[in-house]
PDB file of C-alpha atoms in Angstrom:
ATOM      1  CA  MET F 133     105.634 158.217 200.518  1.00 72.00           C
ATOM      2  CA  THR F 134     104.763 160.845 202.730  1.00 82.00           C
ATOM      3  CA  ARG F 135     107.366 159.290 204.903  1.00 88.00           C
ATOM      4  CA  VAL F 136     110.086 158.714 202.379  1.00 89.00           C
ATOM      5  CA  LEU F 137     109.943 162.761 201.230  1.00 90.00           C
ATOM      6  CA  PHE F 138     110.058 163.559 204.775  1.00 92.00           C
ATOM      7  CA  ILE F 139     113.334 161.585 205.441  1.00 91.00           C
ATOM      8  CA  ILE F 140     115.033 162.849 202.310  1.00 92.00           C
ATOM      9  CA  PHE F 141     114.364 166.465 203.180  1.00 93.00           C
ATOM     10  CA  ALA F 142     115.679 166.137 206.516  1.00 93.00           C
ATOM     11  CA  VAL F 143     118.561 164.406 205.525  1.00 92.00           C
ATOM     12  CA  GLU F 144     119.144 167.040 203.094  1.00 92.00           C
ATOM     13  CA  LEU F 145     118.203 169.760 205.839  1.00 93.00           C
ATOM     14  CA  VAL F 146     121.146 168.521 208.223  1.00 92.00           C
ATOM     15  CA  ALA F 147     123.834 168.044 205.301  1.00 90.00           C
ATOM     16  CA  GLN F 148     123.241 171.675 204.146  1.00 89.00           C
ATOM     17  CA  PHE F 149     123.375 173.190 207.641  1.00 89.00           C
ATOM     18  CA  ILE F 150     126.722 171.083 208.344  1.00 89.00           C
ATOM     19  CA  ASN F 151     127.998 172.531 204.918  1.00 86.00           C
ATOM     20  CA  ALA F 152     127.264 176.289 205.885  1.00 84.00           C
ATOM     21  CA  VAL F 153     128.098 175.818 209.585  1.00 86.00           C
ATOM     22  CA  GLY F 154     131.323 173.708 208.720  1.00 86.00           C
ATOM     23  CA  ALA F 155     132.369 170.632 209.934  1.00 87.00           C
ATOM     24  CA  THR F 156     135.356 171.828 212.043  1.00 88.00           C
ATOM     25  CA  GLN F 157     133.210 174.150 213.842  1.00 91.00           C
ATOM     26  CA  ILE F 158     130.170 171.836 215.063  1.00 90.00           C
ATOM     27  CA  ASN F 159     133.279 169.308 216.350  1.00 89.00           C
ATOM     28  CA  ASP F 160     134.961 172.355 218.164  1.00 90.00           C
ATOM     29  CA  LEU F 161     131.397 173.321 219.305  1.00 90.00           C
ATOM     30  CA  ILE F 162     130.132 169.532 220.690  1.00 89.00           C
ATOM     31  CA  TRP F 163     133.749 169.317 222.210  1.00 87.00           C
ATOM     32  CA  THR F 164     133.217 172.147 224.443  1.00 86.00           C
ATOM     33  CA  LEU F 165     129.956 171.114 225.404  1.00 87.00           C
ATOM     34  CA  ILE F 166     131.056 167.329 226.368  1.00 85.00           C
ATOM     35  CA  ASN F 167     133.698 168.906 228.402  1.00 81.00           C
ATOM     36  CA  TYR F 168     131.501 170.346 230.912  1.00 82.00           C
ATOM     37  CA  LEU F 169     129.463 166.998 231.476  1.00 81.00           C
ATOM     38  CA  PRO F 170     131.801 164.869 234.366  1.00 80.00           C
ATOM     39  CA  ILE F 171     133.538 162.531 232.295  1.00 80.00           C
ATOM     40  CA  SER F 172     137.166 161.453 231.717  1.00 79.00           C
ATOM     41  CA  THR F 173     138.158 163.831 229.106  1.00 81.00           C
ATOM     42  CA  SER F 174     136.542 166.841 231.202  1.00 82.00           C
ATOM     43  CA  LYS F 175     138.995 166.069 234.246  1.00 84.00           C
ATOM     44  CA  ALA F 176     141.665 165.596 231.975  1.00 83.00           C
ATOM     45  CA  ALA F 177     141.047 169.337 230.344  1.00 83.00           C
ATOM     46  CA  ALA F 178     140.675 170.886 234.022  1.00 84.00           C
ATOM     47  CA  GLU F 179     143.591 169.081 235.081  1.00 86.00           C
ATOM     48  CA  GLN F 180     145.922 170.422 232.186  1.00 86.00           C
ATOM     49  CA  ARG F 181     144.130 173.684 232.867  1.00 87.00           C
ATOM     50  CA  THR F 182     145.465 173.432 236.650  1.00 89.00           C
ATOM     51  CA  LEU F 183     148.663 172.361 235.621  1.00 89.00           C
ATOM     52  CA  GLN F 184     149.381 174.873 233.109  1.00 90.00           C
ATOM     53  CA  ALA F 185     148.459 177.562 235.815  1.00 92.00           C
ATOM     54  CA  GLU F 186     150.872 176.043 237.844  1.00 91.00           C
ATOM     55  CA  TYR F 187     153.631 176.074 235.353  1.00 90.00           C
ATOM     56  CA  LEU F 188     152.810 179.865 233.974  1.00 92.00           C
ATOM     57  CA  LYS F 189     153.375 180.423 237.863  1.00 92.00           C
ATOM     58  CA  ILE F 190     156.495 178.865 238.299  1.00 90.00           C
ATOM     59  CA  ARG F 191     158.237 179.972 234.986  1.00 91.00           C
ATOM     60  CA  ARG F 192     157.381 183.615 236.145  1.00 92.00           C
ATOM     61  CA  GLU F 193     159.037 183.352 239.020  1.00 89.00           C
ATOM     62  CA  LEU F 194     162.189 181.842 237.951  1.00 87.00           C
ATOM     63  CA  SER F 195     162.114 184.689 235.313  1.00 89.00           C
ATOM     64  CA  ALA F 196     161.860 187.036 238.440  1.00 88.00           C
ATOM     65  CA  THR F 197     165.072 185.043 240.194  1.00 85.00           C
ATOM     66  CA  SER F 198     168.362 185.398 239.861  1.00 83.00           C
ATOM     67  CA  SER F 199     170.923 182.751 238.904  1.00 80.00           C
ATOM     68  CA  GLN F 200     174.234 183.947 240.498  1.00 80.00           C
ATOM     69  CA  ASP F 201     172.504 185.931 243.850  1.00 76.00           C
ATOM     70  CA  GLU F 202     169.791 183.304 244.982  1.00 81.00           C
ATOM     71  CA  PHE F 203     171.024 180.003 243.412  1.00 83.00           C
ATOM     72  CA  ALA F 204     170.046 177.815 245.647  1.00 86.00           C
ATOM     73  CA  LYS F 205     166.311 178.919 245.066  1.00 86.00           C
ATOM     74  CA  TRP F 206     166.949 178.988 241.392  1.00 87.00           C
ATOM     75  CA  ALA F 207     167.949 175.069 241.296  1.00 88.00           C
ATOM     76  CA  LYS F 208     164.868 174.570 242.672  1.00 88.00           C
ATOM     77  CA  LEU F 209     162.489 176.374 240.627  1.00 88.00           C
ATOM     78  CA  ARG F 210     164.441 175.105 237.627  1.00 89.00           C
ATOM     79  CA  ARG F 211     163.506 171.603 238.733  1.00 91.00           C
ATOM     80  CA  GLN F 212     159.668 172.698 239.402  1.00 90.00           C
ATOM     81  CA  HIS F 213     160.003 174.173 236.166  1.00 88.00           C
ATOM     82  CA  ASP F 214     160.742 171.042 234.177  1.00 90.00           C
ATOM     83  CA  LYS F 215     158.602 168.628 236.211  1.00 91.00           C
ATOM     84  CA  LYS F 216     156.095 170.941 235.198  1.00 89.00           C
ATOM     85  CA  LEU F 217     156.866 171.146 231.793  1.00 89.00           C
ATOM     86  CA  GLU F 218     156.882 167.187 231.371  1.00 92.00           C
ATOM     87  CA  GLN F 219     153.637 166.853 233.510  1.00 89.00           C
ATOM     88  CA  LEU F 220     152.000 169.467 231.302  1.00 89.00           C
ATOM     89  CA  ASP F 221     153.266 167.683 227.698  1.00 91.00           C
ATOM     90  CA  ALA F 222     151.993 164.676 228.562  1.00 90.00           C
ATOM     91  CA  ALA F 223     148.541 165.969 229.895  1.00 87.00           C
ATOM     92  CA  LYS F 224     148.391 167.968 226.513  1.00 89.00           C
ATOM     93  CA  LYS F 225     149.081 164.588 224.323  1.00 90.00           C
ATOM     94  CA  GLU F 226     146.912 162.425 225.720  1.00 89.00           C
ATOM     95  CA  LEU F 227     143.980 165.051 225.420  1.00 88.00           C
ATOM     96  CA  GLU F 228     145.051 165.367 222.154  1.00 89.00           C
ATOM     97  CA  ALA F 229     144.572 161.977 221.362  1.00 90.00           C
ATOM     98  CA  ALA F 230     141.451 162.091 223.462  1.00 88.00           C
ATOM     99  CA  ARG F 231     140.357 164.845 220.573  1.00 89.00           C
ATOM    100  CA  SER F 232     141.448 162.812 217.548  1.00 91.00           C
ATOM    101  CA  ASN F 233     139.535 160.019 218.759  1.00 91.00           C
ATOM    102  CA  PHE F 234     136.681 162.308 219.279  1.00 90.00           C
ATOM    103  CA  ASP F 235     136.593 163.681 216.140  1.00 91.00           C
ATOM    104  CA  ARG F 236     136.769 160.279 214.543  1.00 92.00           C
ATOM    105  CA  TYR F 237     133.840 158.757 215.970  1.00 92.00           C
ATOM    106  CA  LEU F 238     132.093 162.449 215.176  1.00 91.00           C
ATOM    107  CA  THR F 239     132.926 162.012 211.178  1.00 90.00           C
ATOM    108  CA  ALA F 240     131.817 158.494 211.536  1.00 92.00           C
ATOM    109  CA  ILE F 241     128.519 159.049 213.002  1.00 91.00           C
ATOM    110  CA  ARG F 242     127.777 162.131 210.110  1.00 90.00           C
ATOM    111  CA  MET F 243     128.716 159.855 207.397  1.00 90.00           C
ATOM    112  CA  LEU F 244     125.915 157.795 208.955  1.00 90.00           C
ATOM    113  CA  VAL F 245     123.263 160.264 209.727  1.00 88.00           C
ATOM    114  CA  THR F 246     124.406 161.917 206.186  1.00 88.00           C
ATOM    115  CA  LYS F 247     125.974 160.543 203.597  1.00 89.00           C
ATOM    116  CA  VAL F 248     124.637 157.276 204.086  1.00 91.00           C
ATOM    117  CA  PRO F 249     120.927 158.037 203.606  1.00 90.00           C
ATOM    118  CA  GLN F 250     121.752 160.283 200.923  1.00 90.00           C
ATOM    119  CA  TYR F 251     122.645 157.409 198.734  1.00 90.00           C
ATOM    120  CA  PHE F 252     120.962 154.422 200.244  1.00 91.00           C
ATOM    121  CA  VAL F 253     117.518 155.924 200.484  1.00 90.00           C
ATOM    122  CA  PRO F 254     117.135 157.508 196.661  1.00 88.00           C
ATOM    123  CA  PHE F 255     118.264 153.950 195.471  1.00 87.00           C
ATOM    124  CA  TRP F 256     115.936 151.516 197.867  1.00 89.00           C
ATOM    125  CA  TYR F 257     113.194 153.932 196.610  1.00 88.00           C
ATOM    126  CA  GLY F 258     114.101 154.559 193.427  1.00 85.00           C
ATOM    127  CA  LYS F 259     110.778 152.685 191.812  1.00 88.00           C
ATOM    128  CA  GLU F 260     108.862 154.145 194.071  1.00 87.00           C
ATOM    129  CA  PRO F 261     106.657 157.345 193.126  1.00 89.00           C
ATOM    130  CA  MET F 262     107.638 160.221 195.743  1.00 89.00           C
ATOM    131  CA  PHE F 263     104.467 162.022 194.073  1.00 87.00           C
ATOM    132  CA  TRP F 264     102.811 162.270 190.497  1.00 89.00           C
ATOM    133  CA  LEU F 265     102.936 165.339 188.290  1.00 89.00           C
ATOM    134  CA  PRO F 266      99.580 166.629 187.015  1.00 87.00           C
ATOM    135  CA  TYR F 267      98.434 164.808 183.949  1.00 85.00           C
ATOM    136  CA  GLY F 268      99.582 166.857 180.739  1.00 83.00           C
ATOM    137  CA  TRP F 269     101.289 169.993 182.497  1.00 87.00           C
ATOM    138  CA  PHE F 270     105.027 168.599 181.074  1.00 86.00           C
ATOM    139  CA  PRO F 271     106.149 167.516 177.605  1.00 89.00           C
ATOM    140  CA  TYR F 272     107.499 163.619 177.490  1.00 87.00           C
ATOM    141  CA  TYR F 273     111.171 164.658 177.955  1.00 88.00           C
ATOM    142  CA  ALA F 274     110.548 166.379 181.108  1.00 89.00           C
ATOM    143  CA  GLU F 275     108.444 163.665 182.870  1.00 88.00           C
ATOM    144  CA  TRP F 276     111.118 161.229 181.985  1.00 90.00           C
ATOM    145  CA  ILE F 277     113.862 163.264 182.964  1.00 90.00           C
ATOM    146  CA  ILE F 278     112.004 164.000 186.079  1.00 89.00           C
ATOM    147  CA  SER F 279     110.658 160.224 186.769  1.00 90.00           C
ATOM    148  CA  PHE F 280     114.624 159.248 186.217  1.00 88.00           C
ATOM    149  CA  PRO F 281     116.142 156.791 186.802  1.00 86.00           C
ATOM    150  CA  ARG F 282     113.399 153.808 187.353  1.00 86.00           C
ATOM    151  CA  ALA F 283     110.159 155.214 188.707  1.00 89.00           C
ATOM    152  CA  PRO F 284     107.262 155.525 186.617  1.00 89.00           C
ATOM    153  CA  LEU F 285     106.246 157.572 184.004  1.00 89.00           C
ATOM    154  CA  GLY F 286     104.894 160.947 184.862  1.00 88.00           C
ATOM    155  CA  SER F 287     105.735 160.953 188.209  1.00 89.00           C
ATOM    156  CA  VAL F 288     108.593 162.506 190.572  1.00 91.00           C
ATOM    157  CA  SER F 289     111.621 159.833 191.467  1.00 90.00           C
ATOM    158  CA  ALA F 290     113.566 159.755 194.843  1.00 91.00           C
ATOM    159  CA  PRO F 291     116.753 161.258 192.937  1.00 91.00           C
ATOM    160  CA  SER F 292     114.859 164.238 191.457  1.00 92.00           C
ATOM    161  CA  TRP F 293     113.155 164.864 194.932  1.00 92.00           C
ATOM    162  CA  GLN F 294     116.834 164.812 196.552  1.00 92.00           C
ATOM    163  CA  LEU F 295     118.343 166.879 193.930  1.00 92.00           C
ATOM    164  CA  ALA F 296     114.915 169.441 194.573  1.00 92.00           C
ATOM    165  CA  CYS F 297     115.278 169.466 197.747  1.00 93.00           C
ATOM    166  CA  SER F 298     119.130 170.587 197.610  1.00 92.00           C
ATOM    167  CA  GLY F 299     119.113 172.713 195.282  1.00 91.00           C
ATOM    168  CA  VAL F 300     115.984 174.733 197.269  1.00 92.00           C
ATOM    169  CA  LEU F 301     117.860 174.850 199.804  1.00 91.00           C
ATOM    170  CA  THR F 302     121.272 175.840 199.117  1.00 90.00           C
ATOM    171  CA  LEU F 303     119.475 178.640 197.638  1.00 91.00           C
ATOM    172  CA  LEU F 304     118.211 179.520 200.682  1.00 90.00           C
ATOM    173  CA  SER F 305     121.057 179.166 202.395  1.00 86.00           C
ATOM    174  CA  GLU F 306     122.750 181.608 199.959  1.00 88.00           C
ATOM    175  CA  ILE F 307     120.073 184.144 200.642  1.00 89.00           C
ATOM    176  CA  LEU F 308     120.150 183.808 204.177  1.00 88.00           C
ATOM    177  CA  VAL F 309     123.673 184.500 203.974  1.00 83.00           C
ATOM    178  CA  PHE F 310     123.841 187.694 201.746  1.00 86.00           C
ATOM    179  CA  ILE F 311     121.357 188.915 203.700  1.00 90.00           C
ATOM    180  CA  GLY F 312     123.275 188.605 206.662  1.00 84.00           C
ATOM    181  CA  LYS F 313     126.330 190.070 205.316  1.00 85.00           C
ATOM    182  CA  GLN F 314     124.274 193.119 204.267  1.00 86.00           C
ATOM    183  CA  LEU F 315     122.852 193.531 208.156  1.00 85.00           C
ATOM    184  CA  PHE F 316     126.143 192.865 209.514  1.00 82.00           C
ATOM    185  CA  ARG F 317     127.455 195.813 206.558  1.00 84.00           C
ATOM    186  CA  GLN F 318     124.738 198.133 207.483  1.00 81.00           C
ATOM    187  CA  SER F 319     125.580 197.705 211.412  1.00 78.00           C
ATOM    188  CA  ASN F 320     128.872 198.395 210.883  1.00 73.00           C
ATOM    189  CA  THR F 321     128.513 201.685 208.987  1.00 68.00           C
ATOM    190  CA  LYS F 322     128.436 204.602 210.475  1.00 54.00           C
ATOM    191  CA  VAL F 323     126.069 207.469 210.091  1.00 50.00           C
ATOM    192  CA  PRO F 324     127.513 210.510 209.426  1.00 52.00           C
ATOM    193  CA  ILE F 325     125.939 213.199 212.004  1.00 53.00           C
ATOM    194  CA  PRO F 326     125.687 216.632 210.520  1.00 53.00           C
ATOM    195  CA  ALA F 327     127.360 219.528 212.175  1.00 51.00           C
ATOM    196  CA  GLN F 328     124.776 221.871 213.666  1.00 51.00           C
ATOM    197  CA  THR F 329     126.628 225.284 213.865  1.00 45.00           C
ATOM    198  CA  ALA F 330     124.822 228.350 215.325  1.00 41.00           C
ATOM    199  CA  SER F 331     124.166 230.658 212.905  1.00 45.00           C
ATOM    200  CA  LYS F 332     125.850 234.585 213.721  1.00 47.00           C
ATOM    201  CA  LYS F 333     123.736 237.285 212.635  1.00 47.00           C
ATOM    202  CA  ALA F 334     126.728 239.846 211.070  1.00 47.00           C
ATOM    203  CA  PRO F 335     126.965 242.922 213.618  1.00 48.00           C
ATOM    204  CA  GLY F 336     124.936 245.553 212.470  1.00 49.00           C
ATOM    205  CA  SER F 337     122.829 243.449 210.274  1.00 47.00           C
ATOM    206  CA  SER F 338     119.316 244.631 212.465  1.00 47.00           C
ATOM    207  CA  GLU F 339     120.788 248.487 211.700  1.00 44.00           C
ATOM    208  CA  LYS F 340     120.479 248.007 208.226  1.00 43.00           C
ATOM    209  CA  LEU F 341     117.088 246.059 207.923  1.00 40.00           C
ATOM    210  CA  ASP F 342     115.577 249.202 209.864  1.00 48.00           C
ATOM    211  CA  VAL F 343     117.091 251.376 207.348  1.00 39.00           C
ATOM    212  CA  LYS F 344     115.692 249.665 204.442  1.00 43.00           C
ATOM    213  CA  LYS F 345     112.471 249.551 206.126  1.00 43.00           C
ATOM    214  CA  ASP F 346     112.564 253.642 206.932  1.00 47.00           C
ATOM    215  CA  LEU F 347     113.367 253.907 202.494  1.00 42.00           C
TER     216      LEU F 347
END
């Protein structure tokens, strides 16, 4: 059952990581990394960036050209502007469709990796004891709850082990987030530096001290 223990813990760890980071952020990161590979979406993204740069260049030239004084040049730039705008819109729609399909596939993979094992593994190994509790350490009702629903009495069932892993990982995640926030807050806190003012002696103070010594 060691393998099953590790599988349940690994699945809960991955699920907790996804919940902590966020599925959208993970999708954005993977999408950005994939676009560096020589695939169709990366080429489409590069073409979109090129079209956008050309469109902005033509738009600046069009804004700087007078439609009355330089009508021929303005009309030519206007046609180029409209053509580039249509091409840019088409490229954006194509890239958005590819991104939508990518998110759909990634969501399906995430469900297969996390949600399906979270329900299937505890159900399939529901009758198997993950490990046995020390004899006589727990009362009867505690052993019954820990072995729920179908594991032998006195053992830890797969759902109980899954619940324990989820609770511990959630607690550790909250602790790490709290520590990170505290460290970030301390790093942004400015430590006040005391102003060093030079002490100035009042005029004639040395003379007063000499007079007191003579007295």
